PDB file of C-alpha atoms and ligand atoms in Angstrom:
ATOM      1  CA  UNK A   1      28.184 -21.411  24.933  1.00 94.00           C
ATOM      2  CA  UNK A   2      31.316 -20.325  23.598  1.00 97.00           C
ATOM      3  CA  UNK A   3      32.515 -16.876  25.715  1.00 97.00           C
ATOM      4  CA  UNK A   4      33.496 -14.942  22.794  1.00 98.00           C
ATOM      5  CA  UNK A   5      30.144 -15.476  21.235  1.00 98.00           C
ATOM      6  CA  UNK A   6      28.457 -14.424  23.976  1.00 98.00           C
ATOM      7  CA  UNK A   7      30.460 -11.527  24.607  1.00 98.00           C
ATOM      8  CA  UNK A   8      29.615 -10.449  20.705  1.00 98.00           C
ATOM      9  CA  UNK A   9      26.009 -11.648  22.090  1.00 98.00           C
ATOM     10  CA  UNK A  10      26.181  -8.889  24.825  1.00 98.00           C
ATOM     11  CA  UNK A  11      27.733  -6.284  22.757  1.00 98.00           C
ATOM     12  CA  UNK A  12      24.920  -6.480  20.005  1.00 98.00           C
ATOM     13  CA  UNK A  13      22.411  -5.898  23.006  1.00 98.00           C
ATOM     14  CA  UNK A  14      23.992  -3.148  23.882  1.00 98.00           C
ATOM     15  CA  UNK A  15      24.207  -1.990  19.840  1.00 98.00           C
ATOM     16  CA  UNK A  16      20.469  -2.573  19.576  1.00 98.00           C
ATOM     17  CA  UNK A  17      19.543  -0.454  22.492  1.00 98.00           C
ATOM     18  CA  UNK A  18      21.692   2.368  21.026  1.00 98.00           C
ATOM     19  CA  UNK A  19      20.105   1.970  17.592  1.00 98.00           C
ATOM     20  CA  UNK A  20      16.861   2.460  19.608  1.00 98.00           C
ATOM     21  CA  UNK A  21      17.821   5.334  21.750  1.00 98.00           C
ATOM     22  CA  UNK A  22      19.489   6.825  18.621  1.00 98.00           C
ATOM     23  CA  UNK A  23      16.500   6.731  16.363  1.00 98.00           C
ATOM     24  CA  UNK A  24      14.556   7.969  19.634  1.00 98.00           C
ATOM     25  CA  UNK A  25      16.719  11.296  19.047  1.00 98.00           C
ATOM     26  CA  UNK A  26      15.932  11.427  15.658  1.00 98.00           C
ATOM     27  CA  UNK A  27      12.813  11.146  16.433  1.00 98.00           C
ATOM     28  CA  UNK A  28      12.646  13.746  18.813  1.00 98.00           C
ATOM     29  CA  UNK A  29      14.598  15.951  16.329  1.00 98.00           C
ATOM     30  CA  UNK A  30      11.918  15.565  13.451  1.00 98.00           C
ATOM     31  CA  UNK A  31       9.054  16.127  15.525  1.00 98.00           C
ATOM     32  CA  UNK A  32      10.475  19.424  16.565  1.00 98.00           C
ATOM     33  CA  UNK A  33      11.128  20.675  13.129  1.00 97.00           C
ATOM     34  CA  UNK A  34       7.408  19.403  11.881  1.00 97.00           C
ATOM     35  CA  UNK A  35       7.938  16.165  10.155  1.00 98.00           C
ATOM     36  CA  UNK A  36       5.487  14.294  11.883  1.00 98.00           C
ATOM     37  CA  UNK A  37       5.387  11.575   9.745  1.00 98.00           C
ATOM     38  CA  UNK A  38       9.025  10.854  10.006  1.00 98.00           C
ATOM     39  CA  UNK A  39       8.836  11.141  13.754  1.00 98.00           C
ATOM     40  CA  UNK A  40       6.514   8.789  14.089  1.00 98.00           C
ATOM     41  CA  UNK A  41       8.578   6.239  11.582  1.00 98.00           C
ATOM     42  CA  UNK A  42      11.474   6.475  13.483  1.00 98.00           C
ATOM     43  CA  UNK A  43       9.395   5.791  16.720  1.00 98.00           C
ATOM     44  CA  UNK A  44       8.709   3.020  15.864  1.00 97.00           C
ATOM     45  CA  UNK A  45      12.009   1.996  14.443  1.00 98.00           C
ATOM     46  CA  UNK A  46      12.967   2.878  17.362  1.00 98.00           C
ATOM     47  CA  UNK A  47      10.310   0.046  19.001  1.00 97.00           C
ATOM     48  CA  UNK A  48      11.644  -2.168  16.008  1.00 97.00           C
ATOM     49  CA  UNK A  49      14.928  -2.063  17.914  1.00 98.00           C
ATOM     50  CA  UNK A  50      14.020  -2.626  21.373  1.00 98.00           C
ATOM     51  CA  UNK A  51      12.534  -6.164  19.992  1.00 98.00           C
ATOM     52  CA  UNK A  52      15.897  -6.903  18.503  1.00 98.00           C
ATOM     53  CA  UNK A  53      17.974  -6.651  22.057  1.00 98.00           C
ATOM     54  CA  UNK A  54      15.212  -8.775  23.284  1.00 98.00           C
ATOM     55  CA  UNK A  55      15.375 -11.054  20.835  1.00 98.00           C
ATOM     56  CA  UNK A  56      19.294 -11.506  21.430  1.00 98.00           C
ATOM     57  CA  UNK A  57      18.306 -11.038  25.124  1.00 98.00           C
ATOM     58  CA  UNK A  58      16.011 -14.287  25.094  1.00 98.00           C
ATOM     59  CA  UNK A  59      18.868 -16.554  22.970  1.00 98.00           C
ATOM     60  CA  UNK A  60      21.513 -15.997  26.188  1.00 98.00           C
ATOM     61  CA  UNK A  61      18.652 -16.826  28.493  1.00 98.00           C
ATOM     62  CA  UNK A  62      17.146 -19.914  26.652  1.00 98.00           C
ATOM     63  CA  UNK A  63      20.788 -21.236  26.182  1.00 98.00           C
ATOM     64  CA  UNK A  64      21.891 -20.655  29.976  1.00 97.00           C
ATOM     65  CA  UNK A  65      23.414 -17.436  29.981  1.00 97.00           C
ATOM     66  CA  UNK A  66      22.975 -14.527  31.695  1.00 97.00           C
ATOM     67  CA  UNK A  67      22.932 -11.453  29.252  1.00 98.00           C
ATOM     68  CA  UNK A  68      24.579  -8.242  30.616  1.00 98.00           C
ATOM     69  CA  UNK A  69      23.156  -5.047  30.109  1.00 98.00           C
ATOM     70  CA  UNK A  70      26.507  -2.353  29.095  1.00 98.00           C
ATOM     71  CA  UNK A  71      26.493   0.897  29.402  1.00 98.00           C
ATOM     72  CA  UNK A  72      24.394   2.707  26.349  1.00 98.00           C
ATOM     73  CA  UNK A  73      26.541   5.670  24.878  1.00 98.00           C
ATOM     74  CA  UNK A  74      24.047   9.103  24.661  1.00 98.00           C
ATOM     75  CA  UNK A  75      22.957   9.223  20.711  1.00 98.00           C
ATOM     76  CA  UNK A  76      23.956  12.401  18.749  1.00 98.00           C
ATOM     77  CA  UNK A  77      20.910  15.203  18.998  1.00 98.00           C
ATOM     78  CA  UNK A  78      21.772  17.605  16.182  1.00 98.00           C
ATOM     79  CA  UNK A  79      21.424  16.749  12.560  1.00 98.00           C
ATOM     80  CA  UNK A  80      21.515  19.094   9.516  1.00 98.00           C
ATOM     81  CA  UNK A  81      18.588  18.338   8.051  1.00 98.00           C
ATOM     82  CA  UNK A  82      15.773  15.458   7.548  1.00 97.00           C
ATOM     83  CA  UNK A  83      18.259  13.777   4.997  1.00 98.00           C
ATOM     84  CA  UNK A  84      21.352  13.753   6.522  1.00 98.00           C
ATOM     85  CA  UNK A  85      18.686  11.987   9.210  1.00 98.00           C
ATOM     86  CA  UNK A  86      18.838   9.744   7.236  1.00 98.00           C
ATOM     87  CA  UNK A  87      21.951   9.230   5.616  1.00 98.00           C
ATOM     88  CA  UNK A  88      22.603   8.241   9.505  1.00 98.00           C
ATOM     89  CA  UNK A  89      20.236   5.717   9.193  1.00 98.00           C
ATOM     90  CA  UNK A  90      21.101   4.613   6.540  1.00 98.00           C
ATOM     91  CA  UNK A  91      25.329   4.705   7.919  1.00 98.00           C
ATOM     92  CA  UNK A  92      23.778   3.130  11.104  1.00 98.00           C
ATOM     93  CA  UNK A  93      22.141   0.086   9.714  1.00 98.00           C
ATOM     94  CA  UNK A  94      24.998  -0.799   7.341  1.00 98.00           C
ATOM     95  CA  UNK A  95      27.384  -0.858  10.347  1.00 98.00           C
ATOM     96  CA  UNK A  96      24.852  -3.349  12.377  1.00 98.00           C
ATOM     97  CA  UNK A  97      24.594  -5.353   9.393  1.00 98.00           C
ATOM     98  CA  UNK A  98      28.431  -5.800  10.150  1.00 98.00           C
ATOM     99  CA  UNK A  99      28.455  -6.743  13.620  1.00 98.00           C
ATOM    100  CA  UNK A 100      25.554  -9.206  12.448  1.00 98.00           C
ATOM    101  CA  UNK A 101      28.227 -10.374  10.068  1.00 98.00           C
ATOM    102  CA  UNK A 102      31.059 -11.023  12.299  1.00 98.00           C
ATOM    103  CA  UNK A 103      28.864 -12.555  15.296  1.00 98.00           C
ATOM    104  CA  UNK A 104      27.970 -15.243  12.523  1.00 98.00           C
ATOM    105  CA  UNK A 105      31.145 -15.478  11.490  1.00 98.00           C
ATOM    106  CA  UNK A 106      32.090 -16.378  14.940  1.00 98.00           C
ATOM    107  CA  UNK A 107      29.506 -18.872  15.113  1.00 98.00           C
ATOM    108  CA  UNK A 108      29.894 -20.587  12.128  1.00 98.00           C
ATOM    109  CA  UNK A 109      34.074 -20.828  13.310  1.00 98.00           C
ATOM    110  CA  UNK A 110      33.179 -22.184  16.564  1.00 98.00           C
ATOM    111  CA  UNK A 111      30.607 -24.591  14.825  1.00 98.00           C
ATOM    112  CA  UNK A 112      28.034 -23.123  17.007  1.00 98.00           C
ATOM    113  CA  UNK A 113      24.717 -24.545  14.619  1.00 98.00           C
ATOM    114  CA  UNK A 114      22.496 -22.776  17.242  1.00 98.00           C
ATOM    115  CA  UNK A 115      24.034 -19.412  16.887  1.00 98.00           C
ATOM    116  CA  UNK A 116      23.783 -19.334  13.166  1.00 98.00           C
ATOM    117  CA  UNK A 117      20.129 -20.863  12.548  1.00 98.00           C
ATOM    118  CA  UNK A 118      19.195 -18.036  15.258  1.00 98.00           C
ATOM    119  CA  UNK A 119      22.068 -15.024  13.816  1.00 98.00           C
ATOM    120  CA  UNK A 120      20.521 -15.938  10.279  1.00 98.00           C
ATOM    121  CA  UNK A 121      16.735 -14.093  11.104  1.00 98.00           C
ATOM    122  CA  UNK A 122      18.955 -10.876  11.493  1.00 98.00           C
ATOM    123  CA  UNK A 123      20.924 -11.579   8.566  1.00 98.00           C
ATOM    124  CA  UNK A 124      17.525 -11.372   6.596  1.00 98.00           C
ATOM    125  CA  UNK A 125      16.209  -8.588   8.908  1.00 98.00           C
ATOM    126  CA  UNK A 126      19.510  -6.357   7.701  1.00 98.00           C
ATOM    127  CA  UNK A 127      18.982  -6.851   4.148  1.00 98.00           C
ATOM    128  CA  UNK A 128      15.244  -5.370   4.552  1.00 97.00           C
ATOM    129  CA  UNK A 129      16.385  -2.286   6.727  1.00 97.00           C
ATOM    130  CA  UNK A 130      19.041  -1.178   4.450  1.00 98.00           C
ATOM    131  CA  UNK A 131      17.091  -1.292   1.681  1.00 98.00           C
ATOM    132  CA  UNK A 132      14.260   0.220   3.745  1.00 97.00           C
ATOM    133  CA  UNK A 133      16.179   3.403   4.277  1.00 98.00           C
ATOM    134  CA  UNK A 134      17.811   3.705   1.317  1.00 98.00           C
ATOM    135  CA  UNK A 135      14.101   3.559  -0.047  1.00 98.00           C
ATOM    136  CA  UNK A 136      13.441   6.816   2.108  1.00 98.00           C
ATOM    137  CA  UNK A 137      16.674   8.441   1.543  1.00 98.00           C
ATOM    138  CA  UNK A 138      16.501   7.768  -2.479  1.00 98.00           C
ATOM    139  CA  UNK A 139      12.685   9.438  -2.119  1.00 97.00           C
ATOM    140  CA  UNK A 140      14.409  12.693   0.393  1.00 97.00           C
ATOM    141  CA  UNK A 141      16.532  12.911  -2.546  1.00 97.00           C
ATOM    142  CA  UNK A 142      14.230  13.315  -6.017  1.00 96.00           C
ATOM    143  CA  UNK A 143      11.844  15.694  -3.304  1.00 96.00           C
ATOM    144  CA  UNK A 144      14.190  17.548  -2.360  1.00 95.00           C
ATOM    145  CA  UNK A 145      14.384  19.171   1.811  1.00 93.00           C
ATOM    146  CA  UNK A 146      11.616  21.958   1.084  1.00 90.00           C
ATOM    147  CA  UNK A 147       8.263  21.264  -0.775  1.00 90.00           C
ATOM    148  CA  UNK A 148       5.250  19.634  -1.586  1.00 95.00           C
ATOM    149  CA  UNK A 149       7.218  16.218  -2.048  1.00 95.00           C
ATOM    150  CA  UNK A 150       8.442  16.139   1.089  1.00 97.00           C
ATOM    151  CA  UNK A 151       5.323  16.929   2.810  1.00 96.00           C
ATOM    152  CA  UNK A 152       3.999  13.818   0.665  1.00 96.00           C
ATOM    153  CA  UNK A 153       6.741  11.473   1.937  1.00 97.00           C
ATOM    154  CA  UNK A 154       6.218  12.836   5.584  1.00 97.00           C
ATOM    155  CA  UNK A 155       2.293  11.883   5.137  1.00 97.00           C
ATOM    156  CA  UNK A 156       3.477   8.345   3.610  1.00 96.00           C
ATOM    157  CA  UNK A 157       5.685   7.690   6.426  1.00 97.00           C
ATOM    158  CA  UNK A 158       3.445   8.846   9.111  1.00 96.00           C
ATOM    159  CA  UNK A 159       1.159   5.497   7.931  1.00 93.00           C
ATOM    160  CA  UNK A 160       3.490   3.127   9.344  1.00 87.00           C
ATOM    161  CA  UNK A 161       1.986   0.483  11.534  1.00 85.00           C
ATOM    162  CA  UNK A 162       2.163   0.482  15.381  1.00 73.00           C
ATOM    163  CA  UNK A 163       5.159  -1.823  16.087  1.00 67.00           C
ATOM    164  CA  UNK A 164       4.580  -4.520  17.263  1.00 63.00           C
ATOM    165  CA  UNK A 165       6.183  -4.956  21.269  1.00 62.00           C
ATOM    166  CA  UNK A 166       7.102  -8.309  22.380  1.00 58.00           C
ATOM    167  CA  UNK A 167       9.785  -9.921  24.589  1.00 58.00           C
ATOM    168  CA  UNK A 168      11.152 -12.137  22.375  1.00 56.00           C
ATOM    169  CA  UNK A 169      10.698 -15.249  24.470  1.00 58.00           C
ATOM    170  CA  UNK A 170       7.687 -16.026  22.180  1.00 54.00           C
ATOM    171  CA  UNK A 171       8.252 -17.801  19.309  1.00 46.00           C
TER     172      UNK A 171
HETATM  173 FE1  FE2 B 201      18.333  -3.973  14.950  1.00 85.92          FE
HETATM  174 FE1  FE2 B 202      17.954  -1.748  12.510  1.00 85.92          FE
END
């Protein structure tokens, strides 16, 4: 494998751990100010995550490289309120979708067919957790912070299924 792909490789494990560990603090955050619901969504967004560094994890292995694990930044702890939450999210996912971007970019100039077949399940994974929090932030909005709504949208959010954990070696 090329070494600048698998040095974006490596740095998207590393950005996948911090989207977990940062969605772990939001987590954290919402479940001390009541919104279970949320907490629990972001949980297991935060699970959601994990699977993606695996994922990338498993494509260095199964191709003959040895990932390396970087140093994970400590996530912010402190937000305003549940929709600047959020709006971080939201801020969050759009810059992954990037990185996504210019890994496949990278592939695609090093004519690296294995990298993009593989890079293109993320690609399609980005497009459904944008609009996924955008969903949530649009609904924050119309409630409003305070309210019956947003006790409704905490209860909604508090349905989401267990995530599924794997190692991504599977499939
Ligand atoms: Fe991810
Ligand atoms: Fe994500």
């Amino acid at each position: 494998m090329n070494t600048e792909i698998i040095t974006a490789i490596n740095n998207q494990i590393q950005a996948e751990i911090y989207s977990s560990n940062l969605y772990l603090s939001m987590s954290s955050w919402a479940n001390a100010r009541g919104y279970k619901g949320m907490s629990h969504w972001l949980k297991q967004q935060a699970l959601e995550e994990h699977t993606h560094a695996m994922k990338f994890i498993a494509f260095l292995e199964d191709r003959n490289s040895q990932p390396e694990i970087l140093q994970i930044d400590k996530p912010d702890a402190e937000w305003s309120g549940i929709k600047e939450v959020f709006e971080k999210v939201l801020a969050h996912e759009q810059k992954v979708t990037k990185l996504i971007n210019n890994i496949y970019d990278l592939a695609l100039e090093h004519k690296d067919h294995a990298s993009t077949s593989f890079l293109q399940w993320f690609i399609d994974e980005q497009v459904e957790e944008e609009a996924t929090a955008s969903e949530i932030l649009d609904e924050i909005s119309l409630a409003g912070e305070k309210g019956a709504g947003i006790y409704m949208i905490d209860k909604e959010l508090g349905q989401r299924i267990q995530a599924s954990t794997t190692t991504g070696n599977e499939a």
